[in-house]
Short mmCIF file of N, CA, C and O in Angstrom, two decimals:
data_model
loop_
_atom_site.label_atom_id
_atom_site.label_comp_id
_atom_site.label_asym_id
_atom_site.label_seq_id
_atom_site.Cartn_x
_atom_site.Cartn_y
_atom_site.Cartn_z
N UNK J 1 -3.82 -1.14 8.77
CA UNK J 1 -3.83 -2.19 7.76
C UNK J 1 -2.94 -1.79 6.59
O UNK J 1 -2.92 -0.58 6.35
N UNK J 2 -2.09 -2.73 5.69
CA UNK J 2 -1.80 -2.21 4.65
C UNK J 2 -2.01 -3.60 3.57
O UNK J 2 -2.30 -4.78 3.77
N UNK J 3 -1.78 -2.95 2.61
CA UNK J 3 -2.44 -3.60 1.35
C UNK J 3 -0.68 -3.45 0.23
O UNK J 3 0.08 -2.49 0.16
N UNK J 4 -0.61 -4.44 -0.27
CA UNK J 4 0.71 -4.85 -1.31
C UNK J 4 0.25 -5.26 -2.42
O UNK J 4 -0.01 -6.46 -2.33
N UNK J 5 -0.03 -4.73 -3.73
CA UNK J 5 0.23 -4.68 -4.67
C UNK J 5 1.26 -4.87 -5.81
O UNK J 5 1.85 -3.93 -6.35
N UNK J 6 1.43 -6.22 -6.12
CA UNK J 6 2.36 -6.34 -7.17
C UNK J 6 2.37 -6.84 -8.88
O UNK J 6 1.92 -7.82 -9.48
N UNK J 7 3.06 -5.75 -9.26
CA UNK J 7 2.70 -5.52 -10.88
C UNK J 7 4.10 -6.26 -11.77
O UNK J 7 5.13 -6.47 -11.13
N UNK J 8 4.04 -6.51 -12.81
CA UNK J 8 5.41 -6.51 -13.90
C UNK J 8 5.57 -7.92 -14.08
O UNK J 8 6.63 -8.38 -14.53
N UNK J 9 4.36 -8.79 -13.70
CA UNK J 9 4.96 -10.16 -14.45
C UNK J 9 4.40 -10.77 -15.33
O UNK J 9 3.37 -10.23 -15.72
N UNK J 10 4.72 -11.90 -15.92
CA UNK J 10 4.22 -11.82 -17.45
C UNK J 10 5.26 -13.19 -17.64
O UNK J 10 5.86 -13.95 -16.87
N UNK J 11 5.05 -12.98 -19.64
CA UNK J 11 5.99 -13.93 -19.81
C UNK J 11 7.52 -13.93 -20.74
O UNK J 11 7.55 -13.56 -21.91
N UNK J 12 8.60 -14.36 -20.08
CA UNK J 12 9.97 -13.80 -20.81
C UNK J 12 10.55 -14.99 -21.49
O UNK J 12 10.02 -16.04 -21.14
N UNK J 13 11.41 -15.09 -22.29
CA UNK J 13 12.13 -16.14 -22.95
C UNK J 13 13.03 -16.13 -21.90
O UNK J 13 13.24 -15.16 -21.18
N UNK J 14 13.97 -18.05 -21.77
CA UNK J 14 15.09 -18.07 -20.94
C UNK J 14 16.25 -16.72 -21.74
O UNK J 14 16.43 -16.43 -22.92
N UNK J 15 16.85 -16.16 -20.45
CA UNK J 15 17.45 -15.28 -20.83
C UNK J 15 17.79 -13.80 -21.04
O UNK J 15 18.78 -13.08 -21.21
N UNK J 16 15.86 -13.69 -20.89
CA UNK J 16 15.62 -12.53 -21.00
C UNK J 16 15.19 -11.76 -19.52
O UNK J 16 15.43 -12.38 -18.49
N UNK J 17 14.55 -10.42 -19.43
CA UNK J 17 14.31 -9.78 -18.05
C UNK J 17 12.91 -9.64 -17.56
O UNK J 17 12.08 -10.18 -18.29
N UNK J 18 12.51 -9.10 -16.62
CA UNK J 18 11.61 -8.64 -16.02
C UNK J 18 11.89 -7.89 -15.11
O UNK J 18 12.89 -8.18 -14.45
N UNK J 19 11.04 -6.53 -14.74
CA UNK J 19 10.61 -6.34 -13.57
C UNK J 19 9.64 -6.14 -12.82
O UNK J 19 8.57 -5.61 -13.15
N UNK J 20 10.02 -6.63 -11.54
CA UNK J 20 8.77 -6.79 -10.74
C UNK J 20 8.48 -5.30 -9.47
O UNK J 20 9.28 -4.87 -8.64
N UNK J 21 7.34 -4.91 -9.71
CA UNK J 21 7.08 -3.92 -8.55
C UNK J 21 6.36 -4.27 -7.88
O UNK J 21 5.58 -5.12 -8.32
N UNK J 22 6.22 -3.89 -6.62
CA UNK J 22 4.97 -3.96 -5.38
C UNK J 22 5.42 -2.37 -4.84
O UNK J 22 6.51 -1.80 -4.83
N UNK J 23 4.01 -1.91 -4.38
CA UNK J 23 3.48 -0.84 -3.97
C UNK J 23 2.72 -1.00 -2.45
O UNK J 23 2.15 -2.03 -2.10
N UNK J 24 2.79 -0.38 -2.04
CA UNK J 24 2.47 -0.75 -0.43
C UNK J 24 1.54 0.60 -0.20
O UNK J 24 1.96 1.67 -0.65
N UNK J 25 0.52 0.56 0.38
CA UNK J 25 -0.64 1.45 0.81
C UNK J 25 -1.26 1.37 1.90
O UNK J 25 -1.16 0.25 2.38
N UNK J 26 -1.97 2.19 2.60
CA UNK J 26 -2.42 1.68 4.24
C UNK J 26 -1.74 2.43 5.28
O UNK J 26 -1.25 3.56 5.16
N UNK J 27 -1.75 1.64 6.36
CA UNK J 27 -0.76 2.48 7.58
C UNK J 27 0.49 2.87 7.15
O UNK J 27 1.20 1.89 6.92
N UNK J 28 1.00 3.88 6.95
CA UNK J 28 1.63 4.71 6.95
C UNK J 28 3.27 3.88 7.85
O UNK J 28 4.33 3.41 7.42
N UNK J 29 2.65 4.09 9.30
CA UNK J 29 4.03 3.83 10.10
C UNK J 29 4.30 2.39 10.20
O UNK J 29 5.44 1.99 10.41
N UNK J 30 3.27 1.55 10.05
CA UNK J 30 3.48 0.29 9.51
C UNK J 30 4.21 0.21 8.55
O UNK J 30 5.25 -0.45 8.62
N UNK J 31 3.86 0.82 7.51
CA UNK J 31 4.79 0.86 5.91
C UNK J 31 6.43 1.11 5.99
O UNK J 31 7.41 0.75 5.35
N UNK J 32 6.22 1.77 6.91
CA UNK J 32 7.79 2.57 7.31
C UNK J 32 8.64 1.87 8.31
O UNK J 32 9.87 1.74 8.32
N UNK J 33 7.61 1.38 9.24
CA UNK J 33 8.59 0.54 10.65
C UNK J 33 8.45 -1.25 10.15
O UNK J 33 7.88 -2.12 10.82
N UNK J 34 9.01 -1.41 9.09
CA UNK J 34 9.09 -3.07 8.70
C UNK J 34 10.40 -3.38 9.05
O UNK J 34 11.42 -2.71 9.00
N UNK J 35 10.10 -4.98 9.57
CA UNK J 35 11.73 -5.84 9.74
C UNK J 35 11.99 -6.73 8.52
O UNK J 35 12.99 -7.44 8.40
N UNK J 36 10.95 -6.64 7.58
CA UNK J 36 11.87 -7.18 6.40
C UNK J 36 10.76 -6.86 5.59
O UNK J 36 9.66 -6.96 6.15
N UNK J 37 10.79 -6.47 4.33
CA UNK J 37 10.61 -6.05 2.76
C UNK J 37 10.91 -6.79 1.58
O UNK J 37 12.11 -6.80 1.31
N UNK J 38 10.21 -7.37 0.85
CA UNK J 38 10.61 -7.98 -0.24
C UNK J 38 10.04 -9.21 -1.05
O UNK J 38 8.82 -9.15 -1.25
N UNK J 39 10.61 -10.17 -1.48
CA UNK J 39 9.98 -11.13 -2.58
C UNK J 39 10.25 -12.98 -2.32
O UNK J 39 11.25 -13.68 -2.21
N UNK J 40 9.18 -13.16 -2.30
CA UNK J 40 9.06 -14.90 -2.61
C UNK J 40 8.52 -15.07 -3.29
O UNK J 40 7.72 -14.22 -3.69
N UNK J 41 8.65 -16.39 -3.88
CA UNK J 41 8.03 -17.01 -4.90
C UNK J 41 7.31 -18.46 -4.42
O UNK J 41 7.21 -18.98 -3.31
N UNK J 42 6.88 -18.87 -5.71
CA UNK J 42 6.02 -20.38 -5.08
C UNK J 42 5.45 -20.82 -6.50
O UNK J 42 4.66 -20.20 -7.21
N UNK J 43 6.12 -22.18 -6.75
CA UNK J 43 5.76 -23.14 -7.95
C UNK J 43 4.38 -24.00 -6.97
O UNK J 43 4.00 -23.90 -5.80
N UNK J 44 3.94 -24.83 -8.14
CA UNK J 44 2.80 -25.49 -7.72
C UNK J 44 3.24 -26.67 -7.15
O UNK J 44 4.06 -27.36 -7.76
N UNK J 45 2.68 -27.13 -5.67
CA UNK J 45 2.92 -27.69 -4.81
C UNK J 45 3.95 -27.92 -3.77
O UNK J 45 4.02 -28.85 -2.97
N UNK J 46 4.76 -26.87 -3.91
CA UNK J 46 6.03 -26.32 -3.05
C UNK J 46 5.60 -24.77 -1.74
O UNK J 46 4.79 -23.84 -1.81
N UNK J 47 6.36 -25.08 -0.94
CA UNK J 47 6.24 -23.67 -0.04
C UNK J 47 6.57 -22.59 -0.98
O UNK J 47 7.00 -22.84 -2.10
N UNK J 48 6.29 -20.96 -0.40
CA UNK J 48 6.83 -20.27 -0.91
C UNK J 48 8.31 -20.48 -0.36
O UNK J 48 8.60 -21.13 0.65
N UNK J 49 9.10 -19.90 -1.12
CA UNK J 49 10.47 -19.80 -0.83
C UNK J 49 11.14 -18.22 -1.04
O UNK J 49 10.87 -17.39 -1.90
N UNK J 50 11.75 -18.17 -0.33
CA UNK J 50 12.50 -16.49 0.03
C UNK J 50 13.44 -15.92 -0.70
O UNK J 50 14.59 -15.97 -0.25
N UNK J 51 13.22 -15.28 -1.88
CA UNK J 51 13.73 -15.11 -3.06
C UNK J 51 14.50 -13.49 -2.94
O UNK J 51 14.91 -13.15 -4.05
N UNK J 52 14.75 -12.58 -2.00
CA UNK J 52 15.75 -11.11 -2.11
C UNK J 52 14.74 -10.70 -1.14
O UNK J 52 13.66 -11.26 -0.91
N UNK J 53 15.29 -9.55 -0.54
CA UNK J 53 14.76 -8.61 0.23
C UNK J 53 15.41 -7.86 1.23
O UNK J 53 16.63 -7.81 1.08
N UNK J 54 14.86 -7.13 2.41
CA UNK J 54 15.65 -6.02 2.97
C UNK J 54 15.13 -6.52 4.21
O UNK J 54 13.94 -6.78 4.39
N UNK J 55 16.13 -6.68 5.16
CA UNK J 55 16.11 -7.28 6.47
C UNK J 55 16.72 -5.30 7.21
O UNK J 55 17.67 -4.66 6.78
N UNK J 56 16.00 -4.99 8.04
CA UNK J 56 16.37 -4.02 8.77
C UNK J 56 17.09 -3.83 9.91
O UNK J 56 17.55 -2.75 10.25
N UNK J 57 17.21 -5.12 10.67
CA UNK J 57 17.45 -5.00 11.71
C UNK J 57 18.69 -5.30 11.75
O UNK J 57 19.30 -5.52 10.70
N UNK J 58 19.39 -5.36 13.15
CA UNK J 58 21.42 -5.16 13.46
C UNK J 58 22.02 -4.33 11.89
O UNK J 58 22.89 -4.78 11.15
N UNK J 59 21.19 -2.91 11.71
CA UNK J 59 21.86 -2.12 10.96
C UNK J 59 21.21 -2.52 9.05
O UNK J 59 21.21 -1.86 8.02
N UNK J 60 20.86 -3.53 9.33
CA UNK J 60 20.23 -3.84 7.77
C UNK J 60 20.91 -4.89 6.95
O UNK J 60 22.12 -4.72 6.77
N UNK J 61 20.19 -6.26 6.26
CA UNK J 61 21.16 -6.76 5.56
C UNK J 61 19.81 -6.73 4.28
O UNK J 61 18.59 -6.67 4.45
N UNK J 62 20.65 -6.81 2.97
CA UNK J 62 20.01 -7.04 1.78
C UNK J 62 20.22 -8.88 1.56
O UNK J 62 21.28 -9.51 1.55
N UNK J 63 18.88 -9.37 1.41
CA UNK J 63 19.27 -10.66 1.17
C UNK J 63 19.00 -11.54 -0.20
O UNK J 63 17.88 -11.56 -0.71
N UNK J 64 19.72 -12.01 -0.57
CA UNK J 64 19.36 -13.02 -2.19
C UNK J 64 19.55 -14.03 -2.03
O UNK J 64 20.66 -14.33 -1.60
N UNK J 65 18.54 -15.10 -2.29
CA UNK J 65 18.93 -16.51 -2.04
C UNK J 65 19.93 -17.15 -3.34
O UNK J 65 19.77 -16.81 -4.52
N UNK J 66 20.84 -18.02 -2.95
CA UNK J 66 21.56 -18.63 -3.86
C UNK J 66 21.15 -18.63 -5.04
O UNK J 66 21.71 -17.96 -5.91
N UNK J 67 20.02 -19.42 -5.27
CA UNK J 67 19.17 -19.81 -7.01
C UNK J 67 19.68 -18.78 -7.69
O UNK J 67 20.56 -18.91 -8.55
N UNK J 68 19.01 -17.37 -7.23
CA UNK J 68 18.97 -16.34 -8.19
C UNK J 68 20.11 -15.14 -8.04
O UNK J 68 20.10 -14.29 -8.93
N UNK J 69 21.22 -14.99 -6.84
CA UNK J 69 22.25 -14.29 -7.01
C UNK J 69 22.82 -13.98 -8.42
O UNK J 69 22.62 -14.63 -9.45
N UNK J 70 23.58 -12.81 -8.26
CA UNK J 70 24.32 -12.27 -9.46
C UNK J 70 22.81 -11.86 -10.86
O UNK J 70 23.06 -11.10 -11.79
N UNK J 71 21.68 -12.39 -10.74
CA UNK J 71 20.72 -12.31 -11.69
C UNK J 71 19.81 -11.22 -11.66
O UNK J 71 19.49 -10.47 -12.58
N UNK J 72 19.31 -11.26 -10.05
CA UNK J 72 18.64 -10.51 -9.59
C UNK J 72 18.65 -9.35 -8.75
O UNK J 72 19.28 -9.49 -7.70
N UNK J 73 18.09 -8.21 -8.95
CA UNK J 73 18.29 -7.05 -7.72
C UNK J 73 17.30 -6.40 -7.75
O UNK J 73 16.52 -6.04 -8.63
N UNK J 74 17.46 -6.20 -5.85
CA UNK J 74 16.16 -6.14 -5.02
C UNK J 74 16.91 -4.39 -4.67
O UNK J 74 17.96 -3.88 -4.26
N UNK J 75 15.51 -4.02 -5.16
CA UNK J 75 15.83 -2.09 -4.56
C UNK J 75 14.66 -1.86 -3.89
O UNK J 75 13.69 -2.60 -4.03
N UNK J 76 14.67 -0.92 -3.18
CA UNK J 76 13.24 -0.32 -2.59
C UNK J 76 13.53 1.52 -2.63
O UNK J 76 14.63 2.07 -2.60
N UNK J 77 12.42 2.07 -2.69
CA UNK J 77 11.89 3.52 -2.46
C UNK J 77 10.68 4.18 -1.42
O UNK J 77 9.47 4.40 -1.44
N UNK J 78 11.60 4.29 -0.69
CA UNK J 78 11.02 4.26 0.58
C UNK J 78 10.18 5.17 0.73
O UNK J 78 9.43 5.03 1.70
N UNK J 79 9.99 6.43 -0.17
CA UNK J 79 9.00 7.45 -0.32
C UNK J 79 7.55 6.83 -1.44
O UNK J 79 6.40 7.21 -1.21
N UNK J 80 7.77 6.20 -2.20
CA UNK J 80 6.61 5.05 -2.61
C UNK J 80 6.57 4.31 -2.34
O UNK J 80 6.24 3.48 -3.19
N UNK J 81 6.95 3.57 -0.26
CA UNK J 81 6.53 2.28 -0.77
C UNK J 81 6.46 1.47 -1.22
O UNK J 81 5.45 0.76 -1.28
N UNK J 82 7.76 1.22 -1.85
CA UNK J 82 8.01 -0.01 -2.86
C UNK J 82 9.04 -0.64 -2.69
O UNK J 82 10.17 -0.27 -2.38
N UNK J 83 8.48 -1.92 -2.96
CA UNK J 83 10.23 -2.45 -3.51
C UNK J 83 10.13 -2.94 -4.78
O UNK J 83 9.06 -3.05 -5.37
N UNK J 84 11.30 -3.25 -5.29
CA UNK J 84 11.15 -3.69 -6.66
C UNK J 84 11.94 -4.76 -6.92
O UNK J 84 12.83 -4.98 -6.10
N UNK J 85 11.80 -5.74 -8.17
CA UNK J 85 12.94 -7.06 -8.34
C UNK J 85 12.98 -7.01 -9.76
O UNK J 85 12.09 -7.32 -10.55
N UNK J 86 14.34 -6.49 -10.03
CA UNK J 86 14.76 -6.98 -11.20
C UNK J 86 15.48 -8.04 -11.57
O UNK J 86 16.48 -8.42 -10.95
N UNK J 87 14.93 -8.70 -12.84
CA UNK J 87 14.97 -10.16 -13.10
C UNK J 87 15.91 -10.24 -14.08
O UNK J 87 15.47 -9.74 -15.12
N UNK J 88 17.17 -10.73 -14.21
CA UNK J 88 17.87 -10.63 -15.69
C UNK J 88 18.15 -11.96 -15.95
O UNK J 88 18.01 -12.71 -14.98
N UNK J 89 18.48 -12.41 -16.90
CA UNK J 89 19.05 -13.60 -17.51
C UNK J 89 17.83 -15.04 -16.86
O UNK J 89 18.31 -16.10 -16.44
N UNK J 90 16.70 -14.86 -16.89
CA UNK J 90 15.70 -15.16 -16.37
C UNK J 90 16.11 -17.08 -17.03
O UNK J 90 16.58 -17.26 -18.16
N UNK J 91 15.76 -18.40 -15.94
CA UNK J 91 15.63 -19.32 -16.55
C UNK J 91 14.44 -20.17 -16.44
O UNK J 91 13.41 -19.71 -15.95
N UNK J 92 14.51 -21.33 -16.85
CA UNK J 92 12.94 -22.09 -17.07
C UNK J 92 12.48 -21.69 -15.19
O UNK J 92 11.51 -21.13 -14.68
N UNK J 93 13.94 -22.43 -14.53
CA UNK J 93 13.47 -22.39 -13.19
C UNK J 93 12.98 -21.44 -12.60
O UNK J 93 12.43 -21.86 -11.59
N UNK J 94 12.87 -20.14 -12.71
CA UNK J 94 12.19 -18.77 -12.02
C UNK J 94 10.95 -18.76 -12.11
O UNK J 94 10.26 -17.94 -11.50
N UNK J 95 10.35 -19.87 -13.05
CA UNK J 95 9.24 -19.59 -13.13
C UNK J 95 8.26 -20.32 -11.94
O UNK J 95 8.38 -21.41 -11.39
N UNK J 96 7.38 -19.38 -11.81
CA UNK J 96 6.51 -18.91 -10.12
C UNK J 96 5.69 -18.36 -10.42
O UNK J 96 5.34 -18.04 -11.55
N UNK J 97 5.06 -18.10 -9.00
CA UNK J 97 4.17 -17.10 -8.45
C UNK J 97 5.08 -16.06 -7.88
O UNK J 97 6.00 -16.58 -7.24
N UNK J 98 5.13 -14.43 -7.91
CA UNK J 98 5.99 -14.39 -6.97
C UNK J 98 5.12 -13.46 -6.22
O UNK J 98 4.23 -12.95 -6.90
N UNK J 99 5.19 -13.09 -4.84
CA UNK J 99 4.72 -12.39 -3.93
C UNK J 99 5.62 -11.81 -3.16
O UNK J 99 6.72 -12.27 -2.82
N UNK J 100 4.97 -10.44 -2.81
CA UNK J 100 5.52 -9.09 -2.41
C UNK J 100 5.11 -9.56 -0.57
O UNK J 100 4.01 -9.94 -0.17
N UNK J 101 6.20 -9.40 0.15
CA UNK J 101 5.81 -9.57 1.73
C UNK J 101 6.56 -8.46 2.36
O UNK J 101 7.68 -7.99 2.15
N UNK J 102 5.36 -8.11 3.44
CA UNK J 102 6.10 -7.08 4.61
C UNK J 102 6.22 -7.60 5.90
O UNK J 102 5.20 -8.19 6.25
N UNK J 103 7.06 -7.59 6.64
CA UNK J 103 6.86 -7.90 8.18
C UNK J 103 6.78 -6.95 9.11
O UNK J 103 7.95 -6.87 9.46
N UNK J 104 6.28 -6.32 9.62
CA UNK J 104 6.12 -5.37 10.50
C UNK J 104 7.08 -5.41 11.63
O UNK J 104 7.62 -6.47 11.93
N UNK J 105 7.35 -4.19 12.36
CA UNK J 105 8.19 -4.30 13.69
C UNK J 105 7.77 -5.14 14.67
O UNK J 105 8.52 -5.60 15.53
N UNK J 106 6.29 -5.44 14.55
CA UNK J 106 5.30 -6.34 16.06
C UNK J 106 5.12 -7.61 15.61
O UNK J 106 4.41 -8.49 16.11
N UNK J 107 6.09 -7.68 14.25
CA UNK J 107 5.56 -9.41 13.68
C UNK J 107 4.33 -9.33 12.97
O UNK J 107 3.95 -10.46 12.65
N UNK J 108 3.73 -8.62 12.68
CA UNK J 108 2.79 -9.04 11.54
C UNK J 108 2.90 -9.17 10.12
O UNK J 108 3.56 -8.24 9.66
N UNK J 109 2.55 -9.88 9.35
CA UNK J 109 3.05 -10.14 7.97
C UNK J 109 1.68 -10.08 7.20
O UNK J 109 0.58 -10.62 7.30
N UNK J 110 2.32 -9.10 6.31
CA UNK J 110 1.31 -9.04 4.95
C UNK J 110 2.10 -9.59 3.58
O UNK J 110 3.30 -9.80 3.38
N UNK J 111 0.75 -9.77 2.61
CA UNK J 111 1.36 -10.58 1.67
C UNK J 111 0.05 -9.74 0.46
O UNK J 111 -1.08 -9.27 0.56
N UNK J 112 1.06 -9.93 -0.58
CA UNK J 112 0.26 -9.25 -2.32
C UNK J 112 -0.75 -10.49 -2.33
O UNK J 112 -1.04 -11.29 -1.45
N UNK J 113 -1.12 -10.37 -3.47
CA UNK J 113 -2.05 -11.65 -4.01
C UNK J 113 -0.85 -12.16 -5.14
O UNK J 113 -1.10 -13.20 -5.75
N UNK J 114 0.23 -11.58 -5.37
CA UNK J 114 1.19 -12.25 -6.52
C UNK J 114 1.55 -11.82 -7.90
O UNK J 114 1.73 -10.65 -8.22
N UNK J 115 1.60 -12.32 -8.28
CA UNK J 115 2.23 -11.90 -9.63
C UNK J 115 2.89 -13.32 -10.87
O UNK J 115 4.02 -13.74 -10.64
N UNK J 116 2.26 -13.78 -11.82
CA UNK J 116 2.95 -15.10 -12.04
C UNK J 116 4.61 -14.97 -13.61
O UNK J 116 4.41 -14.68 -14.79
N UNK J 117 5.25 -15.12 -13.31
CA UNK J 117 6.14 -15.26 -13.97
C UNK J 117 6.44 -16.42 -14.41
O UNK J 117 6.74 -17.40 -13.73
N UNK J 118 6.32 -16.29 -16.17
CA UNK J 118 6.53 -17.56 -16.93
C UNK J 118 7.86 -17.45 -17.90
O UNK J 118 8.02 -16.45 -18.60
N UNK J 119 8.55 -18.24 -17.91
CA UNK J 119 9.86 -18.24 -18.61
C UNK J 119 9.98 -19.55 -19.59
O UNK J 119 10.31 -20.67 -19.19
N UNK J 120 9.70 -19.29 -20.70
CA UNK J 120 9.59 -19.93 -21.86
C UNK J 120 9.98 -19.97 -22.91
O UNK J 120 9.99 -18.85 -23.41
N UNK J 121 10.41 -20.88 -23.68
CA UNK J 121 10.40 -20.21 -25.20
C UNK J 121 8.88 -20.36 -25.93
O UNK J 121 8.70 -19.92 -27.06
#
């Protein structure tokens, strides 16, 4: 089993930053053998939507969805378990829920409980 933990959100003026961490705990080789790592978000009454992360497979791609390119960057530390999202030049629109997801090598998917990011003046 593993468990995702994500910390660092809050509330920023348009413009300003955040970052977001998740921490990953539990199976071990689960933690380690994932086909993708990383962050979605989700406003009220919308799907989540697939906001950066680390795709492993055919060699690895790092992915950022359009919205937030050039703004945002997605790192991970693979000895904690983490990935992380830094948020810069943050606008009204970022504001979410965002959640930390793992996919496992066998297809299983775990998910944080979230994190809410508000961008305001």
């Amino acid at each position: 089993q593993v468990q995702l933990v994500e910390s660092g959100g809050g509330l920023a003026q348009p413009g300003g930053s955040l970052r977001l961490s998740c921490v990953g705990s539990g199976n071990t080789f689960t933690l380690k053998a994932y086909n993708f790592m990383g962050w979605y978000r989700q406003t009220p009454g919308n799907e989540r939507e697939l906001v950066a992360g680390f795709f492993t497979a055919n060699g690895g791609t790092t992915y950022y969805a359009d919205a937030i390119k050039d703004r945002f960057t997605v790192s991970r530390d693979g000895a904690r378990n983490s990935v992380y999202l830094q948020m810069n030049d943050l606008k009204s629109e970022d504001t979410a829920v965002y959640f930390c997801n793992l996919v496992t090598a066998n297809k299983r998917e775990f998910w944080g409980r979230g994190t809410q990011v508000t961008v305001s003046t």
